[in-house]
Structure formats: C-alpha cells, structure tokens
mmCIF file with all atom_site columns, C-alpha atoms and ligand atoms in Angstrom:
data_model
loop_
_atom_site.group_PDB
_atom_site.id
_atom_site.type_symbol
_atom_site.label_atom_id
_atom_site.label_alt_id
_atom_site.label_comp_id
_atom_site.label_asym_id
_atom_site.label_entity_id
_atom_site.label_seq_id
_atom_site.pdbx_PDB_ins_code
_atom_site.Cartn_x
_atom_site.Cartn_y
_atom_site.Cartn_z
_atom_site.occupancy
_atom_site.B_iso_or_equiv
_atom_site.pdbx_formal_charge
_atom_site.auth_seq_id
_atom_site.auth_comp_id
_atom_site.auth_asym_id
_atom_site.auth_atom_id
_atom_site.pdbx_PDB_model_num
ATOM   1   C  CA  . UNK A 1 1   ? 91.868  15.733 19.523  1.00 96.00 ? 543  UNK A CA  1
ATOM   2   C  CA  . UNK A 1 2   ? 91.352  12.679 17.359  1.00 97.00 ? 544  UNK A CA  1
ATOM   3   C  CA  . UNK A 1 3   ? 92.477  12.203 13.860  1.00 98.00 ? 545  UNK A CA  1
ATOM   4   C  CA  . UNK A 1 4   ? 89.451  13.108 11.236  1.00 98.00 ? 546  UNK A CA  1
ATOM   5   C  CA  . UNK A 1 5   ? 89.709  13.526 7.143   1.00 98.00 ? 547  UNK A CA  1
ATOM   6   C  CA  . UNK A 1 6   ? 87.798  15.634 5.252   1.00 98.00 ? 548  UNK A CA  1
ATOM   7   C  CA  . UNK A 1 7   ? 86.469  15.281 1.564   1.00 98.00 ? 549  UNK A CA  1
ATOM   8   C  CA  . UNK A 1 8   ? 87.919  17.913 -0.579  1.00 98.00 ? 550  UNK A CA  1
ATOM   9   C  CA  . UNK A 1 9   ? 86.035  18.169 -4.316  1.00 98.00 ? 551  UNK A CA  1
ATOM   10  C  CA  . UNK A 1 10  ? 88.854  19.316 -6.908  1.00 98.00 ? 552  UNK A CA  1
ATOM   11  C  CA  . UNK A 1 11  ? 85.588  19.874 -9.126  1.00 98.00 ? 553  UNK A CA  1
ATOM   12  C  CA  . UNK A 1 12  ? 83.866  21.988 -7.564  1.00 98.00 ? 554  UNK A CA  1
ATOM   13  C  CA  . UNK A 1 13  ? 86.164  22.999 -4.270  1.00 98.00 ? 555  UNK A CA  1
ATOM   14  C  CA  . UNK A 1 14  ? 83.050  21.957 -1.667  1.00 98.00 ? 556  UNK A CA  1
ATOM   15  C  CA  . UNK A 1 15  ? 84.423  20.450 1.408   1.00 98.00 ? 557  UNK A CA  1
ATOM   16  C  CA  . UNK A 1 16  ? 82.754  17.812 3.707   1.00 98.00 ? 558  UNK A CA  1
ATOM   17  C  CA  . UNK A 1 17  ? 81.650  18.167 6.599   1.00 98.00 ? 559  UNK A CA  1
ATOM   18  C  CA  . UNK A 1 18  ? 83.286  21.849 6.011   1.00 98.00 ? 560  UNK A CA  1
ATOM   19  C  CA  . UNK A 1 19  ? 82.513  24.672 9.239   1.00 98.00 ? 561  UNK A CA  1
ATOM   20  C  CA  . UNK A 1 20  ? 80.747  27.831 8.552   1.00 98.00 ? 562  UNK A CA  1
ATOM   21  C  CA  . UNK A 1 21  ? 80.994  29.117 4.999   1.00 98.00 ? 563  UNK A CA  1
ATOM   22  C  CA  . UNK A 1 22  ? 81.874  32.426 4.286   1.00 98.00 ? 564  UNK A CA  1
ATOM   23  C  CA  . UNK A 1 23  ? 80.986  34.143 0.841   1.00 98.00 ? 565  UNK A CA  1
ATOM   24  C  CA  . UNK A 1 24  ? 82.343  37.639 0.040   1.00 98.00 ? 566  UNK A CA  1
ATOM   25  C  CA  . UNK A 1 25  ? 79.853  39.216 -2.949  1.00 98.00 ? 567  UNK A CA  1
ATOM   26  C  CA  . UNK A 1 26  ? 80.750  42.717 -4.445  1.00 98.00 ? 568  UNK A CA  1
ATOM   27  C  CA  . UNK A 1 27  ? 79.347  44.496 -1.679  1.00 98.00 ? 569  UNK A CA  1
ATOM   28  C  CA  . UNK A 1 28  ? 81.396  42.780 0.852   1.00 98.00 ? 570  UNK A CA  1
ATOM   29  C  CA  . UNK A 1 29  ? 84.873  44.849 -1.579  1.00 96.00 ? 571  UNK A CA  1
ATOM   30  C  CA  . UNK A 1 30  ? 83.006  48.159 -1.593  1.00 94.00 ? 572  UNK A CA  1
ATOM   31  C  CA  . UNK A 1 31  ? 86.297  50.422 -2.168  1.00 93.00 ? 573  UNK A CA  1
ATOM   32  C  CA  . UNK A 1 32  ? 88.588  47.744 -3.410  1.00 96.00 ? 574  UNK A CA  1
ATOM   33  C  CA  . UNK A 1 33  ? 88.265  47.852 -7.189  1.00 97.00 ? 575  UNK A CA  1
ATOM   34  C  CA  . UNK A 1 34  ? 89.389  50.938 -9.007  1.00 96.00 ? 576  UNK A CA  1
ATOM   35  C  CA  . UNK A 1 35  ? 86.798  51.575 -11.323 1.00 97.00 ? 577  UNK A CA  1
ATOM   36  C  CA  . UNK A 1 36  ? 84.337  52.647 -8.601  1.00 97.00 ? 578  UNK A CA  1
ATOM   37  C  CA  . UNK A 1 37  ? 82.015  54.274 -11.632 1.00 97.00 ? 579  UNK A CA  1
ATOM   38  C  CA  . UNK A 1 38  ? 81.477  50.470 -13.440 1.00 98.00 ? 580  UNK A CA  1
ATOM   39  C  CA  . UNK A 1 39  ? 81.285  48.883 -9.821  1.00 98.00 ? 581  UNK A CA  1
ATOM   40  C  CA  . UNK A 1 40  ? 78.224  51.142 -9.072  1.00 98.00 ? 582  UNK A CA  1
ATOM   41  C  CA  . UNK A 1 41  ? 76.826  50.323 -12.340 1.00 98.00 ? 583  UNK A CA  1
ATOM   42  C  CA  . UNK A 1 42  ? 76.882  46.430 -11.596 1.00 98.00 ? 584  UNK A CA  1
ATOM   43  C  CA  . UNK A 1 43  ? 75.524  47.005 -8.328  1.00 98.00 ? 585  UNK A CA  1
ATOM   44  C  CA  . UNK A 1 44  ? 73.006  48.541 -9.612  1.00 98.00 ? 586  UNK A CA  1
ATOM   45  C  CA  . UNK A 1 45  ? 72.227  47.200 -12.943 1.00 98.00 ? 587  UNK A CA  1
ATOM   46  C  CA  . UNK A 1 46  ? 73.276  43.275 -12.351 1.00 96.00 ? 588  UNK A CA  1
ATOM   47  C  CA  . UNK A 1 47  ? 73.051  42.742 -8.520  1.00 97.00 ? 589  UNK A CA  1
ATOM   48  C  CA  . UNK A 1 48  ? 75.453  42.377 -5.912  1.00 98.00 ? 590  UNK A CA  1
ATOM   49  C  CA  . UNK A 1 49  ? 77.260  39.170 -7.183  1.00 97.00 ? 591  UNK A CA  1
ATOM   50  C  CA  . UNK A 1 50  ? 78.995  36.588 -5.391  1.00 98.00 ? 592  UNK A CA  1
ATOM   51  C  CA  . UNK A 1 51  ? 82.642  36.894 -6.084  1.00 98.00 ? 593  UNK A CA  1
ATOM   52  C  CA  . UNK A 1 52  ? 83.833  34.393 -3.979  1.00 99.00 ? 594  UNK A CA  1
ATOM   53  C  CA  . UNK A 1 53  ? 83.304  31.225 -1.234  1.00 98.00 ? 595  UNK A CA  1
ATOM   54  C  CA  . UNK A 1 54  ? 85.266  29.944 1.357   1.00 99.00 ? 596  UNK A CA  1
ATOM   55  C  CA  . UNK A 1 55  ? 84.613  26.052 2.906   1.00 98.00 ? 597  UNK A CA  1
ATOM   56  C  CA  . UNK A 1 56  ? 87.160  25.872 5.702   1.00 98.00 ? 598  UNK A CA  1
ATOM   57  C  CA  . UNK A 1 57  ? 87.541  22.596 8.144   1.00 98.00 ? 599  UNK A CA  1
ATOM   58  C  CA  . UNK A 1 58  ? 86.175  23.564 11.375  1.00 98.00 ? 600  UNK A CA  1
ATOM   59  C  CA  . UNK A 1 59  ? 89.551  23.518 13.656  1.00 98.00 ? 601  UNK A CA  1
ATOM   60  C  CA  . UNK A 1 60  ? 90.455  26.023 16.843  1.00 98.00 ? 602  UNK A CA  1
ATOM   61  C  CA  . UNK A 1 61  ? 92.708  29.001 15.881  1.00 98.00 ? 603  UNK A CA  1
ATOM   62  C  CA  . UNK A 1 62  ? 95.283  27.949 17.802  1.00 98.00 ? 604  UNK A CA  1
ATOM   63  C  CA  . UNK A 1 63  ? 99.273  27.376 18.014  1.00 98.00 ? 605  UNK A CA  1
ATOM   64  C  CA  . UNK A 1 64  ? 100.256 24.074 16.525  1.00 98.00 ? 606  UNK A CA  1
ATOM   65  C  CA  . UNK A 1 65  ? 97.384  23.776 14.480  1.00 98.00 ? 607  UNK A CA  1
ATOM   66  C  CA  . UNK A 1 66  ? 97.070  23.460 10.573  1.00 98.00 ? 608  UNK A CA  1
ATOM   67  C  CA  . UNK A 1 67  ? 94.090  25.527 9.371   1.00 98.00 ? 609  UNK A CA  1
ATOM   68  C  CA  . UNK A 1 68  ? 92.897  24.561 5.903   1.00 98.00 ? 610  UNK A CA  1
ATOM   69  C  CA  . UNK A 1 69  ? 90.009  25.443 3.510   1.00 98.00 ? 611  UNK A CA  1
ATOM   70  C  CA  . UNK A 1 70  ? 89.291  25.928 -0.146  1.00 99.00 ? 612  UNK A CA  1
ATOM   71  C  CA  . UNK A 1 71  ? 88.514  28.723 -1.753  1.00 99.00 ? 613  UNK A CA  1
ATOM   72  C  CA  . UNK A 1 72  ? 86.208  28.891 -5.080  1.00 99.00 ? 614  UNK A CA  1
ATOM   73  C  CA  . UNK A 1 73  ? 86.651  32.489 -6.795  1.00 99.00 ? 615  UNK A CA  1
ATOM   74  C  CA  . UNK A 1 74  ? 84.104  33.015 -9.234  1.00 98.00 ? 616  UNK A CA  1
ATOM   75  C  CA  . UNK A 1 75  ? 85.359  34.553 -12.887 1.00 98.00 ? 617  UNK A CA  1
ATOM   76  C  CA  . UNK A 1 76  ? 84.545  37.600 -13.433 1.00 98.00 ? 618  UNK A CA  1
ATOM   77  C  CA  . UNK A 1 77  ? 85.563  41.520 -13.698 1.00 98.00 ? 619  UNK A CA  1
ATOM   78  C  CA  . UNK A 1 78  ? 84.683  44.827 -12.754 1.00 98.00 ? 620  UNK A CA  1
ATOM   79  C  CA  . UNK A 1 79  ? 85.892  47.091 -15.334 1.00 98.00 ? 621  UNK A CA  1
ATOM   80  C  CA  . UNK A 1 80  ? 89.507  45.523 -16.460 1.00 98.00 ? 622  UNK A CA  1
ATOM   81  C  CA  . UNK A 1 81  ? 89.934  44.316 -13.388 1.00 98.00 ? 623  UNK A CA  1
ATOM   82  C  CA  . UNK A 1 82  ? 89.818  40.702 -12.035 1.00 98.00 ? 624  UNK A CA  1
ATOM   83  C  CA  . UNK A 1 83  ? 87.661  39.397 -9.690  1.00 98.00 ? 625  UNK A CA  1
ATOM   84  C  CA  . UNK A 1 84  ? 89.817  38.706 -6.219  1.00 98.00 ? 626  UNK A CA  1
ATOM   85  C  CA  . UNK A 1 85  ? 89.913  37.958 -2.870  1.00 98.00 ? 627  UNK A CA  1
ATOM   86  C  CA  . UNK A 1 86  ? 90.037  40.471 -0.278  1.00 98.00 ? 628  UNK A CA  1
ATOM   87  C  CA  . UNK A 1 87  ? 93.639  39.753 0.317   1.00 98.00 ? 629  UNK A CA  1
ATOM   88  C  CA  . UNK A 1 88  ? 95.254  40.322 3.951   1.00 98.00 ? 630  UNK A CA  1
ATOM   89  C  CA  . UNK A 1 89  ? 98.567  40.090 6.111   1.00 98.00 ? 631  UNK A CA  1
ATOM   90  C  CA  . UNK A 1 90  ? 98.578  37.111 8.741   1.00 98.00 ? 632  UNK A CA  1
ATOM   91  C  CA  . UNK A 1 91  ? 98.566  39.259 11.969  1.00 98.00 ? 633  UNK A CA  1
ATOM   92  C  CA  . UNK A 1 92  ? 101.464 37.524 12.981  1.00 98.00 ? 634  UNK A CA  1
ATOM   93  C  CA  . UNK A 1 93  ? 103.549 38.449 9.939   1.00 98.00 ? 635  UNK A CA  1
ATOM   94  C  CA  . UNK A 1 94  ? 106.199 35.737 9.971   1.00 98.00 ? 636  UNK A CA  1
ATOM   95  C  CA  . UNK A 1 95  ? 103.182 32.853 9.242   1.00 98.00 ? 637  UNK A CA  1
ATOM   96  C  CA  . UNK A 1 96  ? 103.503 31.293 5.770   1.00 98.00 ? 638  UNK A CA  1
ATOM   97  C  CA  . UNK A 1 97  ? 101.195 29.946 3.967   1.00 98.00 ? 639  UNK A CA  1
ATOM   98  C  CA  . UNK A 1 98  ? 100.996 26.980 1.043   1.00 99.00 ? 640  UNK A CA  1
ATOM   99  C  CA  . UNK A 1 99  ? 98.232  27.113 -1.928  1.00 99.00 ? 641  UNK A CA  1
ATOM   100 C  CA  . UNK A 1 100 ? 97.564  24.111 -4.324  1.00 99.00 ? 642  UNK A CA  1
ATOM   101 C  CA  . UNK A 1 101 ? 95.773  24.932 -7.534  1.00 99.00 ? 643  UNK A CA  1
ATOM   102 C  CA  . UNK A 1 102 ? 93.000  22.465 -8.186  1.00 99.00 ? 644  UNK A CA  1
ATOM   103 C  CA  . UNK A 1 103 ? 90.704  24.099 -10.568 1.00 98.00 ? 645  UNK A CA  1
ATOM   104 C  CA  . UNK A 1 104 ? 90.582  27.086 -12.913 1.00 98.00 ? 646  UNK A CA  1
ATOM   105 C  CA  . UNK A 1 105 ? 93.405  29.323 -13.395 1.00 98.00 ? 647  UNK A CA  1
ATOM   106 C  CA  . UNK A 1 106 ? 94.116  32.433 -11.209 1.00 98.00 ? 648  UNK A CA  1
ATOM   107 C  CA  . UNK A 1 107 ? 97.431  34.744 -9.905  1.00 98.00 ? 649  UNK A CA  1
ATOM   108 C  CA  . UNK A 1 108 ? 98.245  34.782 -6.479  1.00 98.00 ? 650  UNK A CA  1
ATOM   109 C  CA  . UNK A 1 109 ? 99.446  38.492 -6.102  1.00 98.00 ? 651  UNK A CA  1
ATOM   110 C  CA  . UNK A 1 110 ? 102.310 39.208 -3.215  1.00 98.00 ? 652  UNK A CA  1
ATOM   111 C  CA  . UNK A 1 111 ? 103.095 42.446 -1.634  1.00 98.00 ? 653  UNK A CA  1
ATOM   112 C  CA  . UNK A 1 112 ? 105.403 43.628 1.335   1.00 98.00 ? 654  UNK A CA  1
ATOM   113 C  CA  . UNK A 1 113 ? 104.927 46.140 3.732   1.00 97.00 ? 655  UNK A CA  1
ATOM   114 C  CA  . UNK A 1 114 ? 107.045 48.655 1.572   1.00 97.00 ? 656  UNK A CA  1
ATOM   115 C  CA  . UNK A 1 115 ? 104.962 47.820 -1.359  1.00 96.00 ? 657  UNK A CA  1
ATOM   116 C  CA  . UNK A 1 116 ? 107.207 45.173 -3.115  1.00 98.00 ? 658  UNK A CA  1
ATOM   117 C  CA  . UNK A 1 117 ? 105.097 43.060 -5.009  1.00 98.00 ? 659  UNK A CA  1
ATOM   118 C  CA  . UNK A 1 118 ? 105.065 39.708 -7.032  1.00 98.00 ? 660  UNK A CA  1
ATOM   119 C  CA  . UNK A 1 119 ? 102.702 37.268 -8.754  1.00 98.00 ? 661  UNK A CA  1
ATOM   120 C  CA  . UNK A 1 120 ? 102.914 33.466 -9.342  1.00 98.00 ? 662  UNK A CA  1
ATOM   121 C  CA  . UNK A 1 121 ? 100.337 31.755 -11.735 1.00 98.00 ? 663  UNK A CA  1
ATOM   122 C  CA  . UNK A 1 122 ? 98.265  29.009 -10.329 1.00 99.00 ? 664  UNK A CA  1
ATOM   123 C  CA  . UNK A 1 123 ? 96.897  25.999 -12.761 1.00 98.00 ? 665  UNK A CA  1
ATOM   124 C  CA  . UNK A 1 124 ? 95.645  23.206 -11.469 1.00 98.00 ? 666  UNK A CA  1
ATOM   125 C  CA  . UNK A 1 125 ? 98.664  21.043 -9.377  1.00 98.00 ? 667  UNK A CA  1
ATOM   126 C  CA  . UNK A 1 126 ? 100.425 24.447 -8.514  1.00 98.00 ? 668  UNK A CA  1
ATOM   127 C  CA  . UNK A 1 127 ? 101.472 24.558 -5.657  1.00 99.00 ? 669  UNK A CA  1
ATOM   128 C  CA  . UNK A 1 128 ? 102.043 27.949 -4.333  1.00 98.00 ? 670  UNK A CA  1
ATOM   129 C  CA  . UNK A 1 129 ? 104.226 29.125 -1.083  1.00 98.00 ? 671  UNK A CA  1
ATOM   130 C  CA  . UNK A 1 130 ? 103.813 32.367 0.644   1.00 98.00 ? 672  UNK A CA  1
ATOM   131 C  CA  . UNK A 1 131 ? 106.547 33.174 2.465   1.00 98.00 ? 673  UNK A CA  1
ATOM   132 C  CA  . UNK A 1 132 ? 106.561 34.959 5.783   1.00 98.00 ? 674  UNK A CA  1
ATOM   133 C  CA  . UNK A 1 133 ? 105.362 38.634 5.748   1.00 98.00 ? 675  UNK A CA  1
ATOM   134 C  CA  . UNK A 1 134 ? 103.517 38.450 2.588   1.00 98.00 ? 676  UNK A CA  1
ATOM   135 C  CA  . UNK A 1 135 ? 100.224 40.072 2.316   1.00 98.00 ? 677  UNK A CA  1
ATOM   136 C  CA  . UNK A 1 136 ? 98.168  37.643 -0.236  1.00 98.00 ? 678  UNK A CA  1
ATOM   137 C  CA  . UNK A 1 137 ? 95.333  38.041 -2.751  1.00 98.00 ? 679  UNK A CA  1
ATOM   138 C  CA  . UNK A 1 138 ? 94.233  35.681 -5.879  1.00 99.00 ? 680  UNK A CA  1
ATOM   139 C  CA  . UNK A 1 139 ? 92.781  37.074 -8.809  1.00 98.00 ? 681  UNK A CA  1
ATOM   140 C  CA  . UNK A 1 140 ? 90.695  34.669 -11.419 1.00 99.00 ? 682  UNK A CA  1
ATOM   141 C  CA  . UNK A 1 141 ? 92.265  35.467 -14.955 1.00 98.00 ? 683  UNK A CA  1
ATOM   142 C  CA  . UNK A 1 142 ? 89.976  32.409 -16.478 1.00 98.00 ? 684  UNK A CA  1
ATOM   143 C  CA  . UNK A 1 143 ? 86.662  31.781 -17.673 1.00 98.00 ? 685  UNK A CA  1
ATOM   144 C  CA  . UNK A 1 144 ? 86.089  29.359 -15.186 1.00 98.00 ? 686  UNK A CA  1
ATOM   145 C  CA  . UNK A 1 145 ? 85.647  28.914 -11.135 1.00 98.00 ? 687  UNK A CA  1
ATOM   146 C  CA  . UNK A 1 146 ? 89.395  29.709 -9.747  1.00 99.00 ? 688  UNK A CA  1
ATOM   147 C  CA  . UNK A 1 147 ? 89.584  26.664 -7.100  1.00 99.00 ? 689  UNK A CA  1
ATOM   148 C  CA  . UNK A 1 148 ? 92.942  26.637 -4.585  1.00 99.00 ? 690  UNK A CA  1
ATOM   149 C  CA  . UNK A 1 149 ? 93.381  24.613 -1.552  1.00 99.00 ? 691  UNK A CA  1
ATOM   150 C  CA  . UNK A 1 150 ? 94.847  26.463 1.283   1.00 99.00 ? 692  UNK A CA  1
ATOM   151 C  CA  . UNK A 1 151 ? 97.028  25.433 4.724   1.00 99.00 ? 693  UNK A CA  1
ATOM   152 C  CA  . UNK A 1 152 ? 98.516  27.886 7.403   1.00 99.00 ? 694  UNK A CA  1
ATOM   153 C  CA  . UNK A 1 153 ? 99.701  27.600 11.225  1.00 98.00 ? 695  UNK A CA  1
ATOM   154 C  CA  . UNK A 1 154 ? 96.530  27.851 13.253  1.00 98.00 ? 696  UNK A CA  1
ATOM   155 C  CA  . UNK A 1 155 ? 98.268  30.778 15.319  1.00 98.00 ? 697  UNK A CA  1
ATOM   156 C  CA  . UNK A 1 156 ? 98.512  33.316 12.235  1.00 98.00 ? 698  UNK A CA  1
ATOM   157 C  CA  . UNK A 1 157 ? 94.978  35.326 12.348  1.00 98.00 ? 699  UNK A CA  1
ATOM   158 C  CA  . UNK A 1 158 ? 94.520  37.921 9.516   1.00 98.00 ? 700  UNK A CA  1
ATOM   159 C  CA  . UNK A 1 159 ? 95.028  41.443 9.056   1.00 98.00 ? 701  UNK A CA  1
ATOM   160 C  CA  . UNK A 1 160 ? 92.274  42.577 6.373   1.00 98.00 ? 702  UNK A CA  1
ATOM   161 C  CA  . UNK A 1 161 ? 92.569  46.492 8.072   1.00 97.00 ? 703  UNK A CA  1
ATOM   162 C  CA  . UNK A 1 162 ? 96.025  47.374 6.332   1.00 98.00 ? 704  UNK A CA  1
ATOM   163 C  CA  . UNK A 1 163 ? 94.916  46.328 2.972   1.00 98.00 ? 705  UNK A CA  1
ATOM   164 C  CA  . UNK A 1 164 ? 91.309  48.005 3.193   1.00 96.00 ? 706  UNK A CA  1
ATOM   165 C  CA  . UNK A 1 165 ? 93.350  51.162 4.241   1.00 96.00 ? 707  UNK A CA  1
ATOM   166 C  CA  . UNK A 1 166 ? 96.606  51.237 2.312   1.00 97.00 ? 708  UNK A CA  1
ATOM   167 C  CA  . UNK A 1 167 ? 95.368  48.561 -0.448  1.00 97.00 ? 709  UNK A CA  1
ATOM   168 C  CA  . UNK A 1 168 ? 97.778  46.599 -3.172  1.00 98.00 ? 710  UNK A CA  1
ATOM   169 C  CA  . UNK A 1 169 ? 100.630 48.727 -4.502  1.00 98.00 ? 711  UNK A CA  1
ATOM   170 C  CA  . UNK A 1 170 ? 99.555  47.431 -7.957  1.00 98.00 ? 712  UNK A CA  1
ATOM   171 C  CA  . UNK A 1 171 ? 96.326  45.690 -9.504  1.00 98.00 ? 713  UNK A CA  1
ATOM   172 C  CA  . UNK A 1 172 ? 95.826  42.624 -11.800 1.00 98.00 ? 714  UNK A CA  1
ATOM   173 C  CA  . UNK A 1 173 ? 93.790  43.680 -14.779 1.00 98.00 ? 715  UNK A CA  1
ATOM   174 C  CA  . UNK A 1 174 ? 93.231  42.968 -18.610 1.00 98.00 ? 716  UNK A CA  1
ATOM   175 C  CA  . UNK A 1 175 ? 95.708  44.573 -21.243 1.00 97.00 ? 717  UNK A CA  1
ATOM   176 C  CA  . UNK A 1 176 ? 94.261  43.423 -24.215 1.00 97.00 ? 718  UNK A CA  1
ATOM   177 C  CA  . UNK A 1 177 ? 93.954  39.637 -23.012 1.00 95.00 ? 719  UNK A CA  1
ATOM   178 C  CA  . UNK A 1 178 ? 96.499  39.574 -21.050 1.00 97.00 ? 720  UNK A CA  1
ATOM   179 C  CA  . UNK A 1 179 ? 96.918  39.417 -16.855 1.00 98.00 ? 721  UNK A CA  1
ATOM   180 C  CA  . UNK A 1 180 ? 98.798  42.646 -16.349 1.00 98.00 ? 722  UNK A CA  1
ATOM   181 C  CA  . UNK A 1 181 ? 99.970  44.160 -13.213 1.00 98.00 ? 723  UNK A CA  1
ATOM   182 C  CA  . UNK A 1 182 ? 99.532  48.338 -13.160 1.00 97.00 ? 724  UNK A CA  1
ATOM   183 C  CA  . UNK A 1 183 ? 100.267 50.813 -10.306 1.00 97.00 ? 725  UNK A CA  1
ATOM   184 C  CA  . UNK A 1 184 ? 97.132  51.331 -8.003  1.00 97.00 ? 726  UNK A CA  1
ATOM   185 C  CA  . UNK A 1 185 ? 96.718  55.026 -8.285  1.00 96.00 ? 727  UNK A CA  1
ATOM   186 C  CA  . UNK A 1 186 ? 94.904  54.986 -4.439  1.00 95.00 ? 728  UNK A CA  1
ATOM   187 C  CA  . UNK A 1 187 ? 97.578  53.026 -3.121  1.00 97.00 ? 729  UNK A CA  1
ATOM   188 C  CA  . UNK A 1 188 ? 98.504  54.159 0.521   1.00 94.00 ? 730  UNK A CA  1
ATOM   189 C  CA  . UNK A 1 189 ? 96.090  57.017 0.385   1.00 89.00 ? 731  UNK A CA  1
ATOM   190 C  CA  . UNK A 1 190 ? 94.427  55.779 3.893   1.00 74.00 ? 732  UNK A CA  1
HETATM 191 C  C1  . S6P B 2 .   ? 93.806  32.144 4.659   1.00 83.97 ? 1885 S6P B C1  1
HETATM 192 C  C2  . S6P B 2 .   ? 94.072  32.003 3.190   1.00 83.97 ? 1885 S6P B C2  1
HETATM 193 C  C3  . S6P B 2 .   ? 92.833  31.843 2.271   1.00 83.97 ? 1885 S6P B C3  1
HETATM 194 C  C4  . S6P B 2 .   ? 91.953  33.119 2.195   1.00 83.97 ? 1885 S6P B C4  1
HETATM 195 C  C5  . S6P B 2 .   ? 90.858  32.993 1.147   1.00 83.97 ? 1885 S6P B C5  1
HETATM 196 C  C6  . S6P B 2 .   ? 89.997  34.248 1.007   1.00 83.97 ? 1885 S6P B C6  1
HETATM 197 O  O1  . S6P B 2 .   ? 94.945  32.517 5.370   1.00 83.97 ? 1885 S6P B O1  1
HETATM 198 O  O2  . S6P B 2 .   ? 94.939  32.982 2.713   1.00 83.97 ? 1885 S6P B O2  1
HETATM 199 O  O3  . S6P B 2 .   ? 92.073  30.784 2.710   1.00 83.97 ? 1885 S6P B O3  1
HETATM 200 O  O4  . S6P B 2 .   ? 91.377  33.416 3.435   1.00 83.97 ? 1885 S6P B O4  1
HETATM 201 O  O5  . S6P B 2 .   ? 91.422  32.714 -0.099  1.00 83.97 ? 1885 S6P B O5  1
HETATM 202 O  O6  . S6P B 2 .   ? 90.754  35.408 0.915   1.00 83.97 ? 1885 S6P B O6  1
HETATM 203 P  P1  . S6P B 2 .   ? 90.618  36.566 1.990   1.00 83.97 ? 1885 S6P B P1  1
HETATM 204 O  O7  . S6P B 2 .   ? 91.708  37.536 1.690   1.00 83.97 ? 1885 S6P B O7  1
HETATM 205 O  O8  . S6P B 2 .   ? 89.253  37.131 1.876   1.00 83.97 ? 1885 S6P B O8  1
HETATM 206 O  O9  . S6P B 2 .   ? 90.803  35.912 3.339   1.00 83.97 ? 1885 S6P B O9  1
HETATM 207 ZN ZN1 . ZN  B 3 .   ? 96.389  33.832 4.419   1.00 83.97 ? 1886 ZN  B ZN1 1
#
C-alpha cells in the first residue's frame, strides 16, 4: 500500500476523497430512545430526521491497520434526550479507540460489560481515549453540528447487537439545561 492523505474539514467534518458514507436518521434507532411516545410523534409529525453522518477513509478492515473517519452528529432531541450515536463494543473488546473534538460540543458516554459507566466532555481540541473494553456512544449537548475525528486498529469490528439488546445502563438527557446522566429504566431487559 502506498502512503495517501486525506482532507479532513474541522468546519463541517466532510472528508476527501472519503469511502461510502453512512447516515443513521431516527428510523435507523427505532428502540433506542426512551421516550418511544415523542419518538413516534416526530416520526410522524416532522419526518424521519437525519441524526447523524459518518465519512470514513476507505481502508481494508484488517490487522495493522488504522481505520479513521469523522463523524458529524446533528443537534437535536427526542424528548429530554440527546441526539446520539448508536454506540457499540469493538468485537474484539480489548481495541481502543482515540476521538478528537473538532466542532460542536458533545459527551462521549462509556459503559462496561457490568454496566459501569462514565462520560468525558468533548469541545473542540479534546482529545478523547477509549480504553479497551469500552462500549462507546456520543451524545450532542449543543446547538450546533457535534464534529469528532475518530482512529481505531483496523482489526477491532463492532458489536452494535449487545447494545440494541441490553442498551446503556444510563442515558444523557436535559435536567433543566444541564447534560445529566439517569438510569435507563429498559436497561438489560433483552
Ligand atoms: C468507530 C467509532 C466511530 C463510530 C461513529 C458512529 O469505531 O467509534 O467512528 O462508528 O461515531 O457511531 P456508531 O455507534 O453508530 O458506530
Ligand atoms: Zn468504536
């Protein structure tokens, strides 16, 4: 493989040339947020919105690689809660990960397999490590687009399947203006 560079925009999070896209709108988290009632009536009263992008460089999945890609999470809630990412395990759990803030303001949320969890705020020049065994999700606590870069070992793959089953042991939402955690009432209940 030859050396290449890509062009990462801290504006706006587009990388170029950047492989396939992926975008994750509300329907894409059907399940996900708590307040199912108030994410059926934005489904059906505002659309199916896009929540949130992904530009990745276009490199094999493979050991000794460095996978990296932005990620540009759109601001917005349903109900108290922010919008997020899916969030996942690596599905091989001793992969770490690094984040760099470069737009917006957002939490990256933590949790363990026996539901310990944790929370770092990301600004703009944050960088952010996830340590080995960490299932990770960002939430987008601003007004504006939530913009990260991201780098992991090309060997990791992802896990989404234990979080859409067991989902976060606590959420990020809005107590009175501020980014709180709360216990997920549906946590673990399969
Ligand atoms: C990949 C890394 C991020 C996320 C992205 C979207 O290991 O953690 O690039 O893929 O932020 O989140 P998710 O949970 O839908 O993959
Ligand atoms: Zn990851």
């Amino acid at each position: 493989m030859q050396p290449f560079a890509s062009q990462v925009s801290f504006s706006t999070g587009v990388i170029q040339p950047s492989g396939k896209v992926i975008e994750r709108r509300l329907s894409d988290m059907r399940g996900m947020y708590l307040d199912t009632a108030e994410y059926d009536r934005i489904m059906r009263e505002e659309g199916d919105r896009l929540v949130y992008q992904v530009y990745p460089v276009a490199l094999p999945e493979e050991p000794g690689q460095v996978l990296h890609c932005t990620t540009i999470l759109y601001p917005g809630k349903v109900g108290d809660e922010y919008h997020m990412t899916k969030g996942h395990y690596h599905q091989l759990r001793d992969r770490a990960e690094v984040y760099l803030g470069l737009a917006g303001r957002g939490y990256l949320v933590l949790q363990l397999e026996d539901g310990t969890i944790d929370k770092v705020l990301m600004e703009p020049g944050t960088a952010a490590y996830v340590p080995p065994n960490w299932a990770h999700r960002t939430c987008n606590v601003g007004d504006e687009p939530f913009i990260f870069f991201a780098a992991w070992p090309g060997d990791s793959g992802h896990d989404y399947g234990t979080i859409e089953k067991l989902g976060f042991a606590q959420l990020l939402v809005d107590r009175g203006g501020q980014p709180t955690l709360v216990p997920n009432p549906r946590y673990g209940q399969g």
